[in-house]
């Protein structure tokens, strides 16, 4: 929900971080015994700074871990969690800098990124004129994971049946498949 509940952003007065933590604590309580369940904290936060989002992430993970759950937690960055913009400086900091401060007592989380191959990396177009750039973005993110001793998950990617799209998609999944030391998988 892009870090929103209805029309109110998580971390606001209307939806404080404590409400986000309460949600995750209740959900984790129900699924903590199921090793096949991974917790994806949020889909594509965008209208929040990385520093604000980090605070929300840390209270949610703390609430999950208070239940005794050790499930993998998928942590997105802000700005739609794009691999292409992961280290890009913005107001409130770059995901690649700020999100290093994720606190996980269980040490079982991965950074979720998304990467499309079209002109604006949105996944809306049927062409993939930036497939090379998308692959390079995943290569840079892989380097970031290695440099920082972190793990990643490719949570969204895609393209049409256009040959450039299919080629780019094949290269992206091959990269994730080769780098199993830092990538937990893709979907």
Short mmCIF file of N, CA and C in Angstrom, two decimals:
data_model
loop_
_atom_site.label_atom_id
_atom_site.label_comp_id
_atom_site.label_asym_id
_atom_site.label_seq_id
_atom_site.Cartn_x
_atom_site.Cartn_y
_atom_site.Cartn_z
N UNK A 1 0.81 -1.21 0.00
CA UNK A 1 0.00 0.00 0.00
C UNK A 1 0.84 1.26 0.00
N UNK A 2 2.07 1.17 -0.42
CA UNK A 2 2.93 2.34 -0.59
C UNK A 2 3.22 3.08 0.72
N UNK A 3 3.15 2.39 1.84
CA UNK A 3 3.34 2.95 3.19
C UNK A 3 2.16 3.83 3.61
N UNK A 4 1.00 3.49 3.10
CA UNK A 4 -0.24 4.19 3.47
C UNK A 4 -1.24 3.20 4.02
N UNK A 5 -2.11 3.69 4.88
CA UNK A 5 -3.30 2.98 5.30
C UNK A 5 -4.45 3.90 4.94
N UNK A 6 -5.18 3.54 3.90
CA UNK A 6 -6.18 4.46 3.37
C UNK A 6 -5.47 5.65 2.76
N UNK A 7 -5.82 6.82 3.23
CA UNK A 7 -5.18 8.05 2.72
C UNK A 7 -4.12 8.59 3.66
N UNK A 8 -3.82 7.86 4.71
CA UNK A 8 -2.87 8.32 5.72
C UNK A 8 -1.59 7.50 5.68
N UNK A 9 -0.46 8.22 5.71
CA UNK A 9 0.85 7.57 5.63
C UNK A 9 1.23 6.97 6.97
N UNK A 10 1.85 5.80 6.91
CA UNK A 10 2.39 5.19 8.11
C UNK A 10 3.47 6.11 8.67
N UNK A 11 3.44 6.29 9.97
CA UNK A 11 4.38 7.21 10.62
C UNK A 11 3.78 8.58 10.84
N UNK A 12 2.55 8.79 10.39
CA UNK A 12 1.86 10.07 10.59
C UNK A 12 1.08 10.02 11.90
N UNK A 13 0.50 11.15 12.28
CA UNK A 13 -0.32 11.18 13.49
C UNK A 13 -1.53 10.26 13.36
N UNK A 14 -2.09 10.18 12.17
CA UNK A 14 -3.28 9.34 11.94
C UNK A 14 -2.95 7.84 11.98
N UNK A 15 -1.76 7.47 11.51
CA UNK A 15 -1.32 6.06 11.50
C UNK A 15 0.11 6.02 12.05
N UNK A 16 0.24 6.09 13.37
CA UNK A 16 1.58 6.11 13.95
C UNK A 16 2.30 4.78 13.77
N UNK A 17 3.60 4.83 13.92
CA UNK A 17 4.40 3.61 13.82
C UNK A 17 3.90 2.53 14.77
N UNK A 18 3.34 2.94 15.90
CA UNK A 18 2.83 1.95 16.86
C UNK A 18 1.68 1.14 16.26
N UNK A 19 0.88 1.73 15.39
CA UNK A 19 -0.20 0.99 14.73
C UNK A 19 0.38 -0.01 13.73
N UNK A 20 1.41 0.39 13.01
CA UNK A 20 2.10 -0.51 12.08
C UNK A 20 2.71 -1.68 12.84
N UNK A 21 3.34 -1.37 13.97
CA UNK A 21 3.94 -2.42 14.80
C UNK A 21 2.88 -3.37 15.34
N UNK A 22 1.74 -2.83 15.76
CA UNK A 22 0.66 -3.66 16.28
C UNK A 22 0.16 -4.63 15.22
N UNK A 23 -0.02 -4.12 14.01
CA UNK A 23 -0.44 -4.99 12.90
C UNK A 23 0.55 -6.14 12.72
N UNK A 24 1.84 -5.81 12.63
CA UNK A 24 2.84 -6.84 12.37
C UNK A 24 2.98 -7.79 13.55
N UNK A 25 2.82 -7.31 14.75
CA UNK A 25 2.90 -8.21 15.91
C UNK A 25 1.76 -9.22 15.88
N UNK A 26 0.55 -8.78 15.57
CA UNK A 26 -0.59 -9.69 15.50
C UNK A 26 -0.42 -10.70 14.35
N UNK A 27 0.05 -10.24 13.20
CA UNK A 27 0.25 -11.14 12.06
C UNK A 27 1.36 -12.15 12.35
N UNK A 28 2.44 -11.67 12.93
CA UNK A 28 3.56 -12.56 13.24
C UNK A 28 3.16 -13.63 14.26
N UNK A 29 2.33 -13.25 15.20
CA UNK A 29 1.85 -14.22 16.19
C UNK A 29 1.15 -15.39 15.51
N UNK A 30 0.38 -15.10 14.47
CA UNK A 30 -0.35 -16.14 13.75
C UNK A 30 0.54 -17.03 12.88
N UNK A 31 1.66 -16.50 12.39
CA UNK A 31 2.48 -17.24 11.41
C UNK A 31 3.89 -17.56 11.87
N UNK A 32 4.21 -17.30 13.12
CA UNK A 32 5.58 -17.50 13.59
C UNK A 32 6.05 -18.95 13.56
N UNK A 33 5.14 -19.87 13.58
CA UNK A 33 5.51 -21.29 13.56
C UNK A 33 5.63 -21.84 12.15
N UNK A 34 5.26 -21.06 11.14
CA UNK A 34 5.25 -21.54 9.76
C UNK A 34 6.53 -21.09 9.05
N UNK A 35 7.47 -22.00 8.89
CA UNK A 35 8.76 -21.68 8.28
C UNK A 35 8.63 -21.30 6.81
N UNK A 36 7.50 -21.62 6.18
CA UNK A 36 7.29 -21.28 4.78
C UNK A 36 6.78 -19.87 4.56
N UNK A 37 6.52 -19.14 5.64
CA UNK A 37 6.00 -17.77 5.53
C UNK A 37 7.12 -16.76 5.70
N UNK A 38 7.19 -15.84 4.77
CA UNK A 38 8.11 -14.70 4.87
C UNK A 38 7.26 -13.45 5.03
N UNK A 39 7.74 -12.49 5.79
CA UNK A 39 6.99 -11.27 6.04
C UNK A 39 7.51 -10.14 5.16
N UNK A 40 6.71 -9.71 4.19
CA UNK A 40 7.04 -8.55 3.36
C UNK A 40 6.42 -7.32 3.99
N UNK A 41 7.22 -6.45 4.59
CA UNK A 41 6.70 -5.36 5.41
C UNK A 41 5.74 -4.43 4.68
N UNK A 42 6.00 -4.14 3.41
CA UNK A 42 5.17 -3.17 2.69
C UNK A 42 5.53 -3.22 1.22
N UNK A 43 4.56 -2.92 0.38
CA UNK A 43 4.82 -2.85 -1.04
C UNK A 43 5.11 -1.40 -1.45
N UNK A 44 6.29 -1.16 -1.92
CA UNK A 44 6.73 0.08 -2.56
C UNK A 44 6.41 1.38 -1.85
N UNK A 45 6.96 1.59 -0.65
CA UNK A 45 6.83 2.91 -0.05
C UNK A 45 7.41 3.96 -0.99
N UNK A 46 6.74 5.08 -1.14
CA UNK A 46 7.29 6.07 -2.06
C UNK A 46 7.25 7.49 -1.52
N UNK A 47 6.22 7.87 -0.82
CA UNK A 47 6.04 9.25 -0.38
C UNK A 47 6.50 9.43 1.07
N UNK A 48 7.70 8.95 1.34
CA UNK A 48 8.25 9.00 2.69
C UNK A 48 9.77 9.01 2.53
N UNK A 49 10.44 9.74 3.39
CA UNK A 49 11.91 9.73 3.32
C UNK A 49 12.44 8.42 3.87
N UNK A 50 13.65 8.11 3.48
CA UNK A 50 14.27 6.87 3.96
C UNK A 50 14.42 6.89 5.48
N UNK A 51 14.75 8.05 6.07
CA UNK A 51 14.91 8.11 7.52
C UNK A 51 13.58 7.90 8.24
N UNK A 52 12.51 8.45 7.70
CA UNK A 52 11.19 8.21 8.30
C UNK A 52 10.78 6.75 8.15
N UNK A 53 11.03 6.20 6.96
CA UNK A 53 10.66 4.81 6.71
C UNK A 53 11.46 3.85 7.59
N UNK A 54 12.73 4.14 7.81
CA UNK A 54 13.57 3.31 8.66
C UNK A 54 12.96 3.18 10.06
N UNK A 55 12.45 4.28 10.61
CA UNK A 55 11.83 4.23 11.94
C UNK A 55 10.64 3.27 11.94
N UNK A 56 9.82 3.33 10.90
CA UNK A 56 8.66 2.43 10.79
C UNK A 56 9.10 0.98 10.67
N UNK A 57 10.11 0.75 9.86
CA UNK A 57 10.65 -0.61 9.66
C UNK A 57 11.16 -1.18 10.98
N UNK A 58 11.92 -0.39 11.71
CA UNK A 58 12.53 -0.91 12.94
C UNK A 58 11.49 -1.24 14.01
N UNK A 59 10.42 -0.44 14.13
CA UNK A 59 9.40 -0.78 15.13
C UNK A 59 8.62 -2.02 14.69
N UNK A 60 8.40 -2.18 13.38
CA UNK A 60 7.69 -3.36 12.89
C UNK A 60 8.51 -4.62 13.13
N UNK A 61 9.81 -4.57 12.82
CA UNK A 61 10.66 -5.75 13.04
C UNK A 61 10.75 -6.07 14.52
N UNK A 62 10.87 -5.06 15.36
CA UNK A 62 10.92 -5.30 16.81
C UNK A 62 9.64 -6.00 17.28
N UNK A 63 8.50 -5.56 16.77
CA UNK A 63 7.22 -6.18 17.15
C UNK A 63 7.14 -7.62 16.66
N UNK A 64 7.62 -7.86 15.45
CA UNK A 64 7.64 -9.24 14.92
C UNK A 64 8.51 -10.12 15.80
N UNK A 65 9.69 -9.67 16.13
CA UNK A 65 10.63 -10.48 16.90
C UNK A 65 10.17 -10.68 18.34
N UNK A 66 9.37 -9.75 18.89
CA UNK A 66 8.84 -9.90 20.25
C UNK A 66 7.94 -11.12 20.37
N UNK A 67 7.38 -11.57 19.25
CA UNK A 67 6.51 -12.75 19.28
C UNK A 67 7.31 -14.04 19.30
N UNK A 68 8.59 -13.94 19.06
CA UNK A 68 9.43 -15.13 18.92
C UNK A 68 9.58 -15.58 17.48
N UNK A 69 8.94 -14.87 16.56
CA UNK A 69 9.03 -15.22 15.14
C UNK A 69 10.44 -14.99 14.63
N UNK A 70 10.95 -15.97 13.89
CA UNK A 70 12.27 -15.84 13.27
C UNK A 70 12.17 -15.83 11.75
N UNK A 71 10.95 -15.75 11.22
CA UNK A 71 10.71 -15.75 9.77
C UNK A 71 11.55 -14.67 9.08
N UNK A 72 11.88 -14.93 7.82
CA UNK A 72 12.55 -13.93 7.00
C UNK A 72 11.64 -12.71 6.84
N UNK A 73 12.21 -11.52 7.04
CA UNK A 73 11.48 -10.27 6.86
C UNK A 73 12.05 -9.58 5.63
N UNK A 74 11.19 -9.25 4.67
CA UNK A 74 11.60 -8.54 3.47
C UNK A 74 11.39 -7.05 3.71
N UNK A 75 12.48 -6.29 3.60
CA UNK A 75 12.49 -4.87 3.92
C UNK A 75 12.65 -4.06 2.64
N UNK A 76 11.62 -3.33 2.24
CA UNK A 76 11.76 -2.47 1.06
C UNK A 76 12.37 -1.13 1.45
N UNK A 77 12.94 -0.47 0.47
CA UNK A 77 13.36 0.91 0.66
C UNK A 77 12.24 1.82 0.20
N UNK A 78 12.53 3.10 0.13
CA UNK A 78 11.55 4.07 -0.33
C UNK A 78 11.69 4.28 -1.84
N UNK A 79 10.96 5.22 -2.37
CA UNK A 79 10.99 5.56 -3.80
C UNK A 79 10.66 4.32 -4.63
N UNK A 80 9.62 3.61 -4.21
CA UNK A 80 9.18 2.39 -4.88
C UNK A 80 10.23 1.29 -4.80
N UNK A 81 11.21 1.41 -3.95
CA UNK A 81 12.27 0.44 -3.69
C UNK A 81 13.01 -0.03 -4.95
N UNK A 82 13.23 0.90 -5.86
CA UNK A 82 13.92 0.57 -7.11
C UNK A 82 15.39 0.27 -6.91
N UNK A 83 15.85 -0.81 -7.53
CA UNK A 83 17.28 -1.12 -7.50
C UNK A 83 18.07 -0.01 -8.19
N UNK A 84 17.50 0.57 -9.25
CA UNK A 84 18.18 1.62 -10.01
C UNK A 84 18.43 2.89 -9.20
N UNK A 85 17.63 3.11 -8.15
CA UNK A 85 17.77 4.34 -7.35
C UNK A 85 18.21 4.04 -5.91
N UNK A 86 18.63 2.83 -5.63
CA UNK A 86 18.93 2.41 -4.27
C UNK A 86 19.98 3.29 -3.58
N UNK A 87 20.99 3.68 -4.30
CA UNK A 87 22.06 4.48 -3.69
C UNK A 87 21.98 5.96 -4.04
N UNK A 88 20.88 6.37 -4.65
CA UNK A 88 20.70 7.75 -5.07
C UNK A 88 20.34 8.63 -3.87
N UNK A 89 21.11 9.71 -3.71
CA UNK A 89 20.85 10.64 -2.61
C UNK A 89 19.57 11.43 -2.87
N UNK A 90 18.74 11.50 -1.84
CA UNK A 90 17.49 12.25 -1.88
C UNK A 90 17.30 12.90 -0.52
N UNK A 91 16.30 13.76 -0.42
CA UNK A 91 15.96 14.33 0.88
C UNK A 91 15.65 13.18 1.84
N UNK A 92 16.26 13.18 2.99
CA UNK A 92 16.07 12.09 3.94
C UNK A 92 17.04 10.95 3.74
N UNK A 93 17.94 11.08 2.76
CA UNK A 93 19.00 10.10 2.56
C UNK A 93 18.69 9.04 1.52
N UNK A 94 19.73 8.37 1.10
CA UNK A 94 19.63 7.28 0.12
C UNK A 94 19.27 6.00 0.84
N UNK A 95 18.45 5.17 0.21
CA UNK A 95 18.14 3.86 0.78
C UNK A 95 19.42 3.11 1.13
N UNK A 96 20.38 3.15 0.22
CA UNK A 96 21.62 2.40 0.39
C UNK A 96 22.46 2.83 1.57
N UNK A 97 22.20 4.00 2.10
CA UNK A 97 22.90 4.48 3.30
C UNK A 97 22.02 4.32 4.53
N UNK A 98 20.83 4.87 4.46
CA UNK A 98 19.93 4.90 5.62
C UNK A 98 19.49 3.50 6.04
N UNK A 99 19.13 2.66 5.08
CA UNK A 99 18.56 1.36 5.42
C UNK A 99 19.60 0.38 5.99
N UNK A 100 20.86 0.76 5.99
CA UNK A 100 21.86 -0.06 6.67
C UNK A 100 21.61 -0.11 8.17
N UNK A 101 20.81 0.82 8.68
CA UNK A 101 20.53 0.88 10.12
C UNK A 101 19.30 0.05 10.52
N UNK A 102 18.87 -0.85 9.66
CA UNK A 102 17.78 -1.76 10.03
C UNK A 102 18.25 -2.59 11.22
N UNK A 103 17.38 -2.67 12.23
CA UNK A 103 17.70 -3.44 13.43
C UNK A 103 16.83 -4.69 13.46
N UNK A 104 17.48 -5.83 13.41
CA UNK A 104 16.77 -7.11 13.41
C UNK A 104 17.45 -8.05 14.40
N UNK A 105 16.88 -8.20 15.60
CA UNK A 105 17.50 -9.07 16.61
C UNK A 105 17.73 -10.50 16.13
N UNK A 106 16.90 -10.98 15.21
CA UNK A 106 17.06 -12.35 14.70
C UNK A 106 18.06 -12.41 13.55
N UNK A 107 18.43 -11.27 12.99
CA UNK A 107 19.37 -11.26 11.88
C UNK A 107 18.85 -11.99 10.66
N UNK A 108 17.55 -11.95 10.44
CA UNK A 108 16.97 -12.69 9.32
C UNK A 108 16.07 -11.79 8.49
N UNK A 109 16.71 -10.88 7.78
CA UNK A 109 15.98 -10.01 6.88
C UNK A 109 16.74 -9.87 5.57
N UNK A 110 16.03 -9.45 4.54
CA UNK A 110 16.64 -9.20 3.24
C UNK A 110 16.01 -7.92 2.70
N UNK A 111 16.79 -7.18 1.94
CA UNK A 111 16.30 -5.94 1.33
C UNK A 111 15.61 -6.27 0.02
N UNK A 112 14.34 -5.88 -0.07
CA UNK A 112 13.56 -6.14 -1.28
C UNK A 112 13.68 -4.97 -2.24
N UNK A 113 14.06 -5.28 -3.46
CA UNK A 113 14.09 -4.26 -4.52
C UNK A 113 13.21 -4.71 -5.67
N UNK A 114 12.80 -3.73 -6.47
CA UNK A 114 12.03 -3.96 -7.68
C UNK A 114 12.80 -3.36 -8.84
N UNK A 115 12.67 -3.95 -10.02
CA UNK A 115 13.37 -3.40 -11.18
C UNK A 115 12.67 -3.79 -12.47
N UNK A 116 12.17 -2.80 -13.15
CA UNK A 116 11.55 -3.01 -14.46
C UNK A 116 12.52 -2.54 -15.54
N UNK A 117 12.18 -2.82 -16.79
CA UNK A 117 13.13 -2.63 -17.89
C UNK A 117 12.74 -1.55 -18.89
N UNK A 118 11.63 -0.87 -18.68
CA UNK A 118 11.18 0.14 -19.65
C UNK A 118 11.85 1.49 -19.38
N UNK A 119 11.48 2.49 -20.16
CA UNK A 119 12.17 3.78 -20.16
C UNK A 119 12.23 4.44 -18.80
N UNK A 120 11.16 4.36 -18.01
CA UNK A 120 11.16 5.02 -16.69
C UNK A 120 11.21 4.01 -15.54
N UNK A 121 11.49 2.77 -15.84
CA UNK A 121 11.60 1.69 -14.85
C UNK A 121 10.29 1.43 -14.10
N UNK A 122 9.15 1.78 -14.69
CA UNK A 122 7.87 1.62 -14.01
C UNK A 122 7.18 0.30 -14.32
N UNK A 123 7.54 -0.34 -15.43
CA UNK A 123 6.89 -1.57 -15.83
C UNK A 123 5.59 -1.35 -16.58
N UNK A 124 5.31 -0.11 -16.97
CA UNK A 124 4.04 0.20 -17.64
C UNK A 124 4.10 0.05 -19.16
N UNK A 125 5.29 0.12 -19.73
CA UNK A 125 5.42 0.08 -21.18
C UNK A 125 5.62 -1.35 -21.67
N UNK A 126 5.31 -1.57 -22.94
CA UNK A 126 5.50 -2.90 -23.54
C UNK A 126 6.90 -3.08 -24.10
N UNK A 127 7.67 -2.01 -24.14
CA UNK A 127 9.04 -2.09 -24.65
C UNK A 127 10.02 -2.04 -23.49
N UNK A 128 11.22 -2.47 -23.74
CA UNK A 128 12.24 -2.55 -22.69
C UNK A 128 13.53 -1.91 -23.16
N UNK A 129 13.45 -0.65 -23.54
CA UNK A 129 14.64 0.02 -24.07
C UNK A 129 15.73 0.22 -23.03
N UNK A 130 15.42 0.01 -21.74
CA UNK A 130 16.45 0.18 -20.71
C UNK A 130 16.79 -1.15 -20.04
N UNK A 131 16.68 -2.23 -20.78
CA UNK A 131 16.98 -3.53 -20.18
C UNK A 131 18.45 -3.61 -19.74
N UNK A 132 19.36 -3.06 -20.52
CA UNK A 132 20.77 -3.06 -20.11
C UNK A 132 20.95 -2.29 -18.81
N UNK A 133 20.27 -1.14 -18.70
CA UNK A 133 20.37 -0.33 -17.48
C UNK A 133 19.78 -1.06 -16.28
N UNK A 134 18.70 -1.80 -16.51
CA UNK A 134 18.07 -2.55 -15.43
C UNK A 134 19.01 -3.64 -14.92
N UNK A 135 19.66 -4.34 -15.83
CA UNK A 135 20.62 -5.38 -15.43
C UNK A 135 21.78 -4.74 -14.67
N UNK A 136 22.27 -3.61 -15.16
CA UNK A 136 23.36 -2.91 -14.46
C UNK A 136 22.93 -2.47 -13.07
N UNK A 137 21.67 -2.05 -12.93
CA UNK A 137 21.15 -1.65 -11.61
C UNK A 137 21.20 -2.84 -10.65
N UNK A 138 20.81 -4.02 -11.12
CA UNK A 138 20.88 -5.20 -10.26
C UNK A 138 22.32 -5.58 -9.95
N UNK A 139 23.22 -5.38 -10.90
CA UNK A 139 24.64 -5.64 -10.64
C UNK A 139 25.15 -4.70 -9.55
N UNK A 140 24.78 -3.41 -9.63
CA UNK A 140 25.20 -2.45 -8.60
C UNK A 140 24.62 -2.81 -7.24
N UNK A 141 23.34 -3.21 -7.23
CA UNK A 141 22.71 -3.60 -5.97
C UNK A 141 23.38 -4.85 -5.41
N UNK A 142 23.74 -5.79 -6.26
CA UNK A 142 24.46 -6.98 -5.82
C UNK A 142 25.79 -6.59 -5.19
N UNK A 143 26.50 -5.65 -5.80
CA UNK A 143 27.75 -5.16 -5.22
C UNK A 143 27.51 -4.51 -3.86
N UNK A 144 26.41 -3.74 -3.74
CA UNK A 144 26.06 -3.11 -2.47
C UNK A 144 25.82 -4.19 -1.41
N UNK A 145 25.08 -5.23 -1.76
CA UNK A 145 24.84 -6.33 -0.81
C UNK A 145 26.15 -6.93 -0.34
N UNK A 146 27.04 -7.21 -1.27
CA UNK A 146 28.33 -7.82 -0.94
C UNK A 146 29.17 -6.90 -0.05
N UNK A 147 29.26 -5.62 -0.42
CA UNK A 147 30.06 -4.66 0.35
C UNK A 147 29.57 -4.55 1.79
N UNK A 148 28.28 -4.71 1.99
CA UNK A 148 27.68 -4.47 3.30
C UNK A 148 27.29 -5.74 4.04
N UNK A 149 27.60 -6.89 3.46
CA UNK A 149 27.27 -8.15 4.12
C UNK A 149 25.77 -8.35 4.30
N UNK A 150 25.00 -7.96 3.30
CA UNK A 150 23.53 -8.02 3.37
C UNK A 150 22.98 -9.00 2.36
N UNK A 151 21.67 -9.27 2.48
CA UNK A 151 20.98 -10.14 1.54
C UNK A 151 19.87 -9.36 0.84
N UNK A 152 19.54 -9.77 -0.38
CA UNK A 152 18.52 -9.09 -1.15
C UNK A 152 17.49 -10.06 -1.70
N UNK A 153 16.37 -9.48 -2.11
CA UNK A 153 15.28 -10.24 -2.73
C UNK A 153 14.70 -9.38 -3.84
N UNK A 154 14.60 -9.94 -5.03
CA UNK A 154 14.02 -9.23 -6.18
C UNK A 154 12.52 -9.50 -6.18
N UNK A 155 11.76 -8.54 -5.66
CA UNK A 155 10.35 -8.74 -5.42
C UNK A 155 9.42 -8.43 -6.57
N UNK A 156 9.83 -7.58 -7.47
CA UNK A 156 9.03 -7.27 -8.65
C UNK A 156 9.97 -6.97 -9.80
N UNK A 157 9.63 -7.53 -10.95
CA UNK A 157 10.32 -7.22 -12.20
C UNK A 157 9.46 -7.76 -13.30
N UNK A 158 9.64 -7.28 -14.50
CA UNK A 158 8.83 -7.83 -15.57
C UNK A 158 8.97 -7.05 -16.86
N UNK A 159 8.38 -7.59 -17.89
CA UNK A 159 8.38 -6.98 -19.21
C UNK A 159 7.46 -7.79 -20.12
N UNK A 160 7.26 -7.30 -21.28
CA UNK A 160 6.38 -7.97 -22.24
C UNK A 160 7.13 -9.10 -22.95
N UNK A 161 6.50 -9.66 -23.97
CA UNK A 161 7.13 -10.71 -24.77
C UNK A 161 8.07 -10.15 -25.83
N UNK A 162 8.31 -8.86 -25.81
CA UNK A 162 9.27 -8.22 -26.71
C UNK A 162 10.64 -8.90 -26.51
N UNK A 163 11.37 -9.18 -27.58
CA UNK A 163 12.67 -9.87 -27.44
C UNK A 163 13.63 -9.15 -26.49
N UNK A 164 13.68 -7.83 -26.51
CA UNK A 164 14.57 -7.11 -25.59
C UNK A 164 14.15 -7.34 -24.14
N UNK A 165 12.85 -7.42 -23.89
CA UNK A 165 12.35 -7.69 -22.55
C UNK A 165 12.73 -9.09 -22.09
N UNK A 166 12.49 -10.06 -22.95
CA UNK A 166 12.80 -11.44 -22.59
C UNK A 166 14.29 -11.64 -22.33
N UNK A 167 15.12 -10.99 -23.13
CA UNK A 167 16.56 -11.06 -22.93
C UNK A 167 16.95 -10.44 -21.59
N UNK A 168 16.42 -9.27 -21.31
CA UNK A 168 16.72 -8.60 -20.04
C UNK A 168 16.26 -9.40 -18.84
N UNK A 169 15.06 -9.95 -18.93
CA UNK A 169 14.54 -10.76 -17.83
C UNK A 169 15.41 -12.00 -17.59
N UNK A 170 15.85 -12.63 -18.68
CA UNK A 170 16.71 -13.80 -18.55
C UNK A 170 18.03 -13.43 -17.87
N UNK A 171 18.60 -12.28 -18.24
CA UNK A 171 19.86 -11.86 -17.63
C UNK A 171 19.67 -11.51 -16.15
N UNK A 172 18.53 -10.93 -15.81
CA UNK A 172 18.27 -10.57 -14.42
C UNK A 172 18.13 -11.82 -13.54
N UNK A 173 17.34 -12.78 -13.99
CA UNK A 173 17.16 -13.99 -13.18
C UNK A 173 18.45 -14.81 -13.12
N UNK A 174 19.23 -14.77 -14.18
CA UNK A 174 20.52 -15.48 -14.16
C UNK A 174 21.45 -14.84 -13.13
N UNK A 175 21.46 -13.52 -13.06
CA UNK A 175 22.29 -12.82 -12.08
C UNK A 175 21.90 -13.22 -10.66
N UNK A 176 20.61 -13.18 -10.36
CA UNK A 176 20.15 -13.57 -9.03
C UNK A 176 20.51 -15.03 -8.76
N UNK A 177 20.35 -15.88 -9.77
CA UNK A 177 20.67 -17.30 -9.62
C UNK A 177 22.14 -17.58 -9.38
N UNK A 178 23.02 -16.76 -9.97
CA UNK A 178 24.47 -16.92 -9.77
C UNK A 178 24.93 -16.44 -8.41
N UNK A 179 24.23 -15.46 -7.88
CA UNK A 179 24.69 -14.78 -6.66
C UNK A 179 23.90 -15.21 -5.42
N UNK A 180 23.78 -16.51 -5.22
CA UNK A 180 22.97 -17.03 -4.12
C UNK A 180 23.56 -16.71 -2.74
N UNK A 181 24.79 -16.27 -2.69
CA UNK A 181 25.37 -15.87 -1.42
C UNK A 181 24.76 -14.59 -0.88
N UNK A 182 24.19 -13.77 -1.77
CA UNK A 182 23.59 -12.52 -1.30
C UNK A 182 22.12 -12.38 -1.69
N UNK A 183 21.66 -13.14 -2.66
CA UNK A 183 20.25 -13.07 -3.08
C UNK A 183 19.49 -14.25 -2.48
N UNK A 184 18.31 -13.97 -1.89
CA UNK A 184 17.48 -15.03 -1.34
C UNK A 184 16.53 -15.58 -2.39
N UNK A 185 16.33 -14.83 -3.49
CA UNK A 185 15.44 -15.31 -4.55
C UNK A 185 14.76 -14.16 -5.28
N UNK A 186 13.75 -14.53 -6.07
CA UNK A 186 12.99 -13.54 -6.84
C UNK A 186 11.56 -14.04 -7.01
N UNK A 187 10.68 -13.12 -7.31
CA UNK A 187 9.30 -13.48 -7.61
C UNK A 187 8.72 -12.51 -8.61
#
